mmCIF file of C-alpha atoms in Angstrom:
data_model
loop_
_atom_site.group_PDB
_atom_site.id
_atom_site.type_symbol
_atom_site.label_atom_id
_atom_site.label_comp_id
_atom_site.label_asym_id
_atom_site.label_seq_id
_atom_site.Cartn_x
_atom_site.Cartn_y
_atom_site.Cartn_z
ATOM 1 C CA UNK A 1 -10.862 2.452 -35.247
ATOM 2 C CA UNK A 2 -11.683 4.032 -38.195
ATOM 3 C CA UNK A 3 -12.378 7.741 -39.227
ATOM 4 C CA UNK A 4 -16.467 7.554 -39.105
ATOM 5 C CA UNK A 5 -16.323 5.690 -35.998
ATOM 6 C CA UNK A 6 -13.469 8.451 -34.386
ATOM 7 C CA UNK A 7 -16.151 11.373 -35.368
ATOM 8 C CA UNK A 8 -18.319 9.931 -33.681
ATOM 9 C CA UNK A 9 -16.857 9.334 -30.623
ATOM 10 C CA UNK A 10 -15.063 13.031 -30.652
ATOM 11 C CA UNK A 11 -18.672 14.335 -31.147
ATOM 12 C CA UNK A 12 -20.034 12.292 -28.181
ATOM 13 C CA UNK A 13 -17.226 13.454 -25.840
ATOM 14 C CA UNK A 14 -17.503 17.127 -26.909
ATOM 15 C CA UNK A 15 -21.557 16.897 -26.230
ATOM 16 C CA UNK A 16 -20.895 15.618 -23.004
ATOM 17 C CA UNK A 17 -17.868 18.005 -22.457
ATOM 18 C CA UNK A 18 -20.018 20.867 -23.025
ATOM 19 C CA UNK A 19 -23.350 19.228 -20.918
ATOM 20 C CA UNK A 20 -21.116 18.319 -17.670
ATOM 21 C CA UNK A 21 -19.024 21.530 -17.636
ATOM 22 C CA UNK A 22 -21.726 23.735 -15.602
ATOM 23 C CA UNK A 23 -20.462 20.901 -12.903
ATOM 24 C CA UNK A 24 -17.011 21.376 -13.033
ATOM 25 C CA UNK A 25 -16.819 23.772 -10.131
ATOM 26 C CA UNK A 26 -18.958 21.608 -7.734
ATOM 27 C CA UNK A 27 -17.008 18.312 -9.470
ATOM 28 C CA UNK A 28 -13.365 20.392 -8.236
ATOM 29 C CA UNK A 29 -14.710 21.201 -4.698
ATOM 30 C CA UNK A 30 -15.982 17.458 -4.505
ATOM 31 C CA UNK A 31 -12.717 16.280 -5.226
ATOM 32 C CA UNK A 32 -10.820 18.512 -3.157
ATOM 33 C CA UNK A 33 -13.270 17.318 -0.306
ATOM 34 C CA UNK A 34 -12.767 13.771 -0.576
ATOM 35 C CA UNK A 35 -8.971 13.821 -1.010
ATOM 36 C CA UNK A 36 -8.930 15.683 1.929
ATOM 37 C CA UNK A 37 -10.629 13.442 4.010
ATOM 38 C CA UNK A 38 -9.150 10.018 2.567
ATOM 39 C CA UNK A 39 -5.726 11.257 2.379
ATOM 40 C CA UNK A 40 -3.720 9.589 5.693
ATOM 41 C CA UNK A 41 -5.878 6.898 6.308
ATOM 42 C CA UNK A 42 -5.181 3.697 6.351
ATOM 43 C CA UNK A 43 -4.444 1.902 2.921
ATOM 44 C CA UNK A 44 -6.773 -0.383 3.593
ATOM 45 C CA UNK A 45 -9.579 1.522 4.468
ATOM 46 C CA UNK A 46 -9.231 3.819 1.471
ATOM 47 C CA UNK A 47 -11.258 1.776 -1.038
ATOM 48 C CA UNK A 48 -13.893 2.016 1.359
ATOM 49 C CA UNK A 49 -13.780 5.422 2.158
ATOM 50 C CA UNK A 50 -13.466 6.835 -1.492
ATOM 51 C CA UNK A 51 -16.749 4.246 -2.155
ATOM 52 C CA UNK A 52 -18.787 5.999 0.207
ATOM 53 C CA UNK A 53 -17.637 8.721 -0.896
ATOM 54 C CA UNK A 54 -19.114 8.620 -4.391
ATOM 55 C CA UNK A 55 -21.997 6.772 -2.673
ATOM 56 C CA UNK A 56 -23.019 9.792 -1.273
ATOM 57 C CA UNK A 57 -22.292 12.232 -4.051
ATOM 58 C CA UNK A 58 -24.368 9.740 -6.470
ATOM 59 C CA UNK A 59 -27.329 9.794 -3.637
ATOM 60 C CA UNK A 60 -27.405 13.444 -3.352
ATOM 61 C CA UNK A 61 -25.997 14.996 -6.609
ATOM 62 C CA UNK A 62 -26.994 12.536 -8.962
ATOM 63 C CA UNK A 63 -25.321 10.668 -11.811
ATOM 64 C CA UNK A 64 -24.121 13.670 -13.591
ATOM 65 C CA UNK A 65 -22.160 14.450 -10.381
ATOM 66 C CA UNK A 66 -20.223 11.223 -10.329
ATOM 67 C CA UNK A 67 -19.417 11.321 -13.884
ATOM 68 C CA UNK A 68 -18.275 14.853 -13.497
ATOM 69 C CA UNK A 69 -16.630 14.077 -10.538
ATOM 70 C CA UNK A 70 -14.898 11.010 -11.860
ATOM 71 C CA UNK A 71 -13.410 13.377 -14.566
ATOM 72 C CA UNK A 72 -12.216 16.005 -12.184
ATOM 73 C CA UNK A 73 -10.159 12.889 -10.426
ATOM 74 C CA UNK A 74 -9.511 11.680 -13.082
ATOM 75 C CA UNK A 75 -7.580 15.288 -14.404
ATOM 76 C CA UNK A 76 -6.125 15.221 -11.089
ATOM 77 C CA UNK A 77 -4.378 12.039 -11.394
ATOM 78 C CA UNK A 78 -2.686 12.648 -14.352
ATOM 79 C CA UNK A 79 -1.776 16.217 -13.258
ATOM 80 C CA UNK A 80 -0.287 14.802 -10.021
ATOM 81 C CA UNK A 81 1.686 12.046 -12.059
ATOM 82 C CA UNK A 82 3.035 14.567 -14.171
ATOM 83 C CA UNK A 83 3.910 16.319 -10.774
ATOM 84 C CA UNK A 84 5.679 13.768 -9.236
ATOM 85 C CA UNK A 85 7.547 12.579 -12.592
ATOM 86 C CA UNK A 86 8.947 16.522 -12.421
ATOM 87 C CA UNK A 87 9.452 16.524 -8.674
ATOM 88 C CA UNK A 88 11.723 13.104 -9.051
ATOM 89 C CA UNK A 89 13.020 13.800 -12.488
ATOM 90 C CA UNK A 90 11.439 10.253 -13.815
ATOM 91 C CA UNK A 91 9.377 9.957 -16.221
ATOM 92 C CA UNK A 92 5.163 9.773 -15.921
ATOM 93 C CA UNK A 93 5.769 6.412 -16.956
ATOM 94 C CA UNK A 94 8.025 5.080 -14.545
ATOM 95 C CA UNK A 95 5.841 6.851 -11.848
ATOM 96 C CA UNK A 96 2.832 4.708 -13.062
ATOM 97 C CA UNK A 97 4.843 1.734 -13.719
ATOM 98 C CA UNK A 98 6.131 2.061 -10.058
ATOM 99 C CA UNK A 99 2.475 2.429 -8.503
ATOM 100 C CA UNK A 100 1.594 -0.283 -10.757
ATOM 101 C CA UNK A 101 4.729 -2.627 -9.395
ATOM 102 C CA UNK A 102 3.446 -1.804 -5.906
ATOM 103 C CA UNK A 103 -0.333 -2.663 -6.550
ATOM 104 C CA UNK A 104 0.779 -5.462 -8.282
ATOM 105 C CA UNK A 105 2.841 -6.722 -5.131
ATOM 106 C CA UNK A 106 0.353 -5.950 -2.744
ATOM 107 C CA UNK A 107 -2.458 -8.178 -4.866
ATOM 108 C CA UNK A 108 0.419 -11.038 -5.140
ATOM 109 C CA UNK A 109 0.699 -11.416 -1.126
ATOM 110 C CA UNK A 110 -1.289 -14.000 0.586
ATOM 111 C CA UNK A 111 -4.443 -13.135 2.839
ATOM 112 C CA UNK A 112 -3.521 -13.204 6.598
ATOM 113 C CA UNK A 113 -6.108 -14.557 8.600
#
């Protein structure tokens, strides 16, 4: 990438930095709500859950809301790697690289039914 092209793109993410932050509250309580409810459920179901989920905020907060929201997730992923690296003295990258074994395994098994 080269320099023009990185301006641009740091402009672009500060303008929408500074346009989505009056959601960040509502974005953190969102989040809090939904990992709250999809936390202990079934693996499976999970998928589904979180996509109704942002179903619903999309339907009654509008597309600013999911992007905002997807940010504040995405924030608290990375803080909660970071948490668990610490908490198992691993690195963040062996914590992803062992979710990513895992997903991995789970996609490699045959269908039952």
């Amino acid at each position: 990438m080269d320099r023009e092209t990185r301006r641009e793109l740091a402009a672009e993410i500060h303008t929408e930095r500074e346009r989505l932050l009056p959601l960040r509250a509502r974005a953190t309580r969102t989040t809090i709500a939904l990992v709250r409810q999809n936390t202990e459920q079934p693996p499976e179901l999970v998928p589904y859950l979180n996509l109704a989920f942002l179903l619903g905020v999309r339907r009654t907060q509008g597309p600013d809301a999911v992007l905002a929201f997807a940010l504040s997730l995405a924030n608290w992923a990375v803080a909660t790697v970071d948490e668990v690296a610490r908490y198992t003295g691993r690195s963040a990258e062996q914590v992803i690289d062992q979710y990513e074994t895992d997903i991995m395994a789970v996609h490699a098994e045959p269908d039952e039914g």
